[in-house]
Amino acid sequence: MGKKQLTAVVELNDNRYKTKIYADGHFIYADEPEELGGTNEGMPPGALLLASLGSCTAITIRMYADRKQMPLEGIVVNLAICAENEMDTGTIIERKITLKGDLDDDQRKRLIIIADKCPIHKILSNPITIVNK
C-alpha cells in the first residue's frame, strides 16, 4: 500500500502577503520581507522550498544511518538558491551537507549519495507539471 497523497491549503486574505498554510494538521505562515511590502511574519516562499529540501535531506540521511547503525551524531544542511532573475535558463540550488560523528570515509560518501534519494530532491530534479483545477 502506497503513502497517502500530500495536500496543503493556502489562504491569503487582505493581510498583504502574510499567507496561512495548513497541511496534515499543522499550520505555518509564509510572508514577504517588509522591503517587498510584506510584514516579515513568516518565511518567504523560496525559503520554505529550501527548508523542504533541507529537512527532507536530513531526515533521509538520518533514517539510513539509523537503519545501518552508523555513528551519525548530527547533520547540518546549508542551502542557497540563485536569484530569481537568474532562473530563466534553470534554477541552481547549492546544498552543503555537514555530517557530524565518528564516520569513516565510506560511510560519509554513502550518506552523501543517500541524500539525493530524498523525495523532495527527486521532485525538484525531475520535470514538474502543475495542473490548475
PDB file of C-alpha atoms in Angstrom:
ATOM      1  CA  MET A   1       0.000   0.000   0.000  1.00  0.00           C
ATOM      2  CA  GLY A   2       1.462   3.368  -1.053  1.00  0.00           C
ATOM      3  CA  LYS A   3       1.780   6.505   1.013  1.00  0.00           C
ATOM      4  CA  LYS A   4      -1.140   8.915   1.041  1.00  0.00           C
ATOM      5  CA  GLN A   5      -1.100  11.914  -1.258  1.00  0.00           C
ATOM      6  CA  LEU A   6       0.254  15.044   0.406  1.00  0.00           C
ATOM      7  CA  THR A   7      -2.021  18.068   0.370  1.00  0.00           C
ATOM      8  CA  ALA A   8      -1.858  21.647   1.569  1.00  0.00           C
ATOM      9  CA  VAL A   9      -4.316  24.518   1.814  1.00  0.00           C
ATOM     10  CA  VAL A  10      -3.037  28.075   1.476  1.00  0.00           C
ATOM     11  CA  GLU A  11      -5.144  31.116   2.357  1.00  0.00           C
ATOM     12  CA  LEU A  12      -4.418  34.790   1.766  1.00  0.00           C
ATOM     13  CA  ASN A  13      -6.862  37.493   2.833  1.00  0.00           C
ATOM     14  CA  ASP A  14      -6.432  41.278   2.881  1.00  0.00           C
ATOM     15  CA  ASN A  15      -3.365  40.876   5.130  1.00  0.00           C
ATOM     16  CA  ARG A  16      -0.972  41.899   2.327  1.00  0.00           C
ATOM     17  CA  TYR A  17       1.308  38.872   1.764  1.00  0.00           C
ATOM     18  CA  LYS A  18       1.053  37.038   5.094  1.00  0.00           C
ATOM     19  CA  THR A  19      -0.200  33.640   3.959  1.00  0.00           C
ATOM     20  CA  LYS A  20      -1.684  30.906   6.151  1.00  0.00           C
ATOM     21  CA  ILE A  21      -0.584  27.383   5.247  1.00  0.00           C
ATOM     22  CA  TYR A  22      -2.344  24.265   6.554  1.00  0.00           C
ATOM     23  CA  ALA A  23      -1.004  20.772   5.896  1.00  0.00           C
ATOM     24  CA  ASP A  24      -1.571  17.451   7.634  1.00  0.00           C
ATOM     25  CA  GLY A  25      -2.858  19.048  10.839  1.00  0.00           C
ATOM     26  CA  HIS A  26      -0.054  21.628  11.014  1.00  0.00           C
ATOM     27  CA  PHE A  27      -0.068  25.378  10.473  1.00  0.00           C
ATOM     28  CA  ILE A  28       2.622  27.891   9.472  1.00  0.00           C
ATOM     29  CA  TYR A  29       2.845  31.351   7.913  1.00  0.00           C
ATOM     30  CA  ALA A  30       4.630  32.459   4.788  1.00  0.00           C
ATOM     31  CA  ASP A  31       5.247  36.145   4.118  1.00  0.00           C
ATOM     32  CA  GLU A  32       7.491  38.555   2.286  1.00  0.00           C
ATOM     33  CA  PRO A  33      10.040  40.880   3.876  1.00  0.00           C
ATOM     34  CA  GLU A  34       8.993  44.445   4.655  1.00  0.00           C
ATOM     35  CA  GLU A  35      11.054  45.848   1.772  1.00  0.00           C
ATOM     36  CA  LEU A  36       8.801  43.877  -0.607  1.00  0.00           C
ATOM     37  CA  GLY A  37       5.593  45.040   1.078  1.00  0.00           C
ATOM     38  CA  GLY A  38       5.149  42.146   3.491  1.00  0.00           C
ATOM     39  CA  THR A  39       5.127  42.064   7.263  1.00  0.00           C
ATOM     40  CA  ASN A  40       8.063  39.627   7.609  1.00  0.00           C
ATOM     41  CA  GLU A  41       5.977  37.395   9.920  1.00  0.00           C
ATOM     42  CA  GLY A  42       6.877  34.180   8.128  1.00  0.00           C
ATOM     43  CA  MET A  43       9.462  32.708   5.825  1.00  0.00           C
ATOM     44  CA  PRO A  44       9.302  33.779   2.192  1.00  0.00           C
ATOM     45  CA  PRO A  45       8.129  31.030  -0.197  1.00  0.00           C
ATOM     46  CA  GLY A  46      11.630  30.415  -1.567  1.00  0.00           C
ATOM     47  CA  ALA A  47      12.937  29.789   1.945  1.00  0.00           C
ATOM     48  CA  LEU A  48      10.102  27.321   2.511  1.00  0.00           C
ATOM     49  CA  LEU A  49      11.220  25.475  -0.616  1.00  0.00           C
ATOM     50  CA  LEU A  50      14.798  25.337   0.675  1.00  0.00           C
ATOM     51  CA  ALA A  51      13.533  24.264   4.114  1.00  0.00           C
ATOM     52  CA  SER A  52      11.600  21.414   2.474  1.00  0.00           C
ATOM     53  CA  LEU A  53      14.680  20.199   0.629  1.00  0.00           C
ATOM     54  CA  GLY A  54      16.967  20.619   3.644  1.00  0.00           C
ATOM     55  CA  SER A  55      14.702  18.881   6.130  1.00  0.00           C
ATOM     56  CA  CYS A  56      13.941  16.042   3.703  1.00  0.00           C
ATOM     57  CA  THR A  57      17.672  15.613   3.050  1.00  0.00           C
ATOM     58  CA  ALA A  58      18.487  15.475   6.771  1.00  0.00           C
ATOM     59  CA  ILE A  59      15.627  13.083   7.548  1.00  0.00           C
ATOM     60  CA  THR A  60      16.574  10.748   4.683  1.00  0.00           C
ATOM     61  CA  ILE A  61      20.211  10.662   5.820  1.00  0.00           C
ATOM     62  CA  ARG A  62      19.180  10.074   9.448  1.00  0.00           C
ATOM     63  CA  MET A  63      16.806   7.216   8.515  1.00  0.00           C
ATOM     64  CA  TYR A  64      19.508   5.462   6.506  1.00  0.00           C
ATOM     65  CA  ALA A  65      22.212   5.978   9.131  1.00  0.00           C
ATOM     66  CA  ASP A  66      19.907   4.643  11.851  1.00  0.00           C
ATOM     67  CA  ARG A  67      18.985   1.601   9.761  1.00  0.00           C
ATOM     68  CA  LYS A  68      22.668   0.857   9.094  1.00  0.00           C
ATOM     69  CA  GLN A  69      23.630   1.670  12.708  1.00  0.00           C
ATOM     70  CA  MET A  70      26.140   4.327  11.657  1.00  0.00           C
ATOM     71  CA  PRO A  71      27.563   6.619  14.374  1.00  0.00           C
ATOM     72  CA  LEU A  72      25.945   9.746  12.927  1.00  0.00           C
ATOM     73  CA  GLU A  73      25.543  12.384  15.647  1.00  0.00           C
ATOM     74  CA  GLY A  74      24.144  15.261  13.636  1.00  0.00           C
ATOM     75  CA  ILE A  75      23.508  16.760  10.221  1.00  0.00           C
ATOM     76  CA  VAL A  76      23.637  20.367   9.060  1.00  0.00           C
ATOM     77  CA  VAL A  77      22.321  21.222   5.601  1.00  0.00           C
ATOM     78  CA  ASN A  78      23.131  24.706   4.254  1.00  0.00           C
ATOM     79  CA  LEU A  79      21.163  25.753   1.178  1.00  0.00           C
ATOM     80  CA  ALA A  80      21.066  28.702  -1.196  1.00  0.00           C
ATOM     81  CA  ILE A  81      19.007  29.323  -4.322  1.00  0.00           C
ATOM     82  CA  CYS A  82      20.023  31.541  -7.208  1.00  0.00           C
ATOM     83  CA  ALA A  83      18.369  34.913  -7.682  1.00  0.00           C
ATOM     84  CA  GLU A  84      15.011  34.929  -9.467  1.00  0.00           C
ATOM     85  CA  ASN A  85      16.440  36.873 -12.417  1.00  0.00           C
ATOM     86  CA  GLU A  86      18.932  34.020 -12.989  1.00  0.00           C
ATOM     87  CA  MET A  87      16.252  31.306 -13.265  1.00  0.00           C
ATOM     88  CA  ASP A  88      15.335  31.727 -16.931  1.00  0.00           C
ATOM     89  CA  THR A  89      17.816  29.073 -18.042  1.00  0.00           C
ATOM     90  CA  GLY A  90      17.363  26.848 -14.986  1.00  0.00           C
ATOM     91  CA  THR A  91      17.369  27.120 -11.230  1.00  0.00           C
ATOM     92  CA  ILE A  92      20.517  26.421  -9.240  1.00  0.00           C
ATOM     93  CA  ILE A  93      20.231  25.274  -5.625  1.00  0.00           C
ATOM     94  CA  GLU A  94      23.502  24.912  -3.756  1.00  0.00           C
ATOM     95  CA  ARG A  95      23.453  22.360  -0.929  1.00  0.00           C
ATOM     96  CA  LYS A  96      26.282  21.742   1.531  1.00  0.00           C
ATOM     97  CA  ILE A  97      25.832  18.781   3.880  1.00  0.00           C
ATOM     98  CA  THR A  98      27.904  18.544   7.051  1.00  0.00           C
ATOM     99  CA  LEU A  99      27.863  15.173   8.798  1.00  0.00           C
ATOM    100  CA  LYS A 100      28.821  15.015  12.466  1.00  0.00           C
ATOM    101  CA  GLY A 101      30.030  11.878  14.168  1.00  0.00           C
ATOM    102  CA  ASP A 102      32.761   9.251  14.063  1.00  0.00           C
ATOM    103  CA  LEU A 103      32.045   8.174  10.481  1.00  0.00           C
ATOM    104  CA  ASP A 104      34.652   6.643   8.188  1.00  0.00           C
ATOM    105  CA  ASP A 105      35.148   7.915   4.621  1.00  0.00           C
ATOM    106  CA  ASP A 106      32.994   5.180   3.076  1.00  0.00           C
ATOM    107  CA  GLN A 107      30.102   5.950   5.432  1.00  0.00           C
ATOM    108  CA  ARG A 108      30.350   9.668   4.673  1.00  0.00           C
ATOM    109  CA  LYS A 109      30.381   9.031   0.910  1.00  0.00           C
ATOM    110  CA  ARG A 110      27.395   6.683   1.194  1.00  0.00           C
ATOM    111  CA  LEU A 111      25.371   9.184   3.226  1.00  0.00           C
ATOM    112  CA  ILE A 112      26.015  11.938   0.666  1.00  0.00           C
ATOM    113  CA  ILE A 113      24.777   9.594  -2.094  1.00  0.00           C
ATOM    114  CA  ILE A 114      21.702   8.746   0.015  1.00  0.00           C
ATOM    115  CA  ALA A 115      20.952  12.477   0.361  1.00  0.00           C
ATOM    116  CA  ASP A 116      19.899  12.537  -3.300  1.00  0.00           C
ATOM    117  CA  LYS A 117      17.291   9.848  -2.583  1.00  0.00           C
ATOM    118  CA  CYS A 118      15.096  12.161  -0.523  1.00  0.00           C
ATOM    119  CA  PRO A 119      11.632  12.629  -2.048  1.00  0.00           C
ATOM    120  CA  ILE A 120      11.897  16.426  -2.301  1.00  0.00           C
ATOM    121  CA  HIS A 121      15.229  16.110  -4.129  1.00  0.00           C
ATOM    122  CA  LYS A 122      13.536  13.715  -6.574  1.00  0.00           C
ATOM    123  CA  ILE A 123      10.629  16.134  -7.068  1.00  0.00           C
ATOM    124  CA  LEU A 124      12.924  19.085  -7.745  1.00  0.00           C
ATOM    125  CA  SER A 125      15.246  17.088 -10.025  1.00  0.00           C
ATOM    126  CA  ASN A 126      12.530  15.902 -12.403  1.00  0.00           C
ATOM    127  CA  PRO A 127      10.060  17.744 -14.634  1.00  0.00           C
ATOM    128  CA  ILE A 128       7.110  19.118 -12.686  1.00  0.00           C
ATOM    129  CA  THR A 129       3.641  19.656 -14.099  1.00  0.00           C
ATOM    130  CA  ILE A 130       1.307  21.964 -12.225  1.00  0.00           C
ATOM    131  CA  VAL A 131      -2.357  21.450 -13.133  1.00  0.00           C
ATOM    132  CA  ASN A 132      -4.875  24.175 -12.280  1.00  0.00           C
ATOM    133  CA  LYS A 133      -8.303  22.746 -11.422  1.00  0.00           C
TER     134      LYS A 133
END
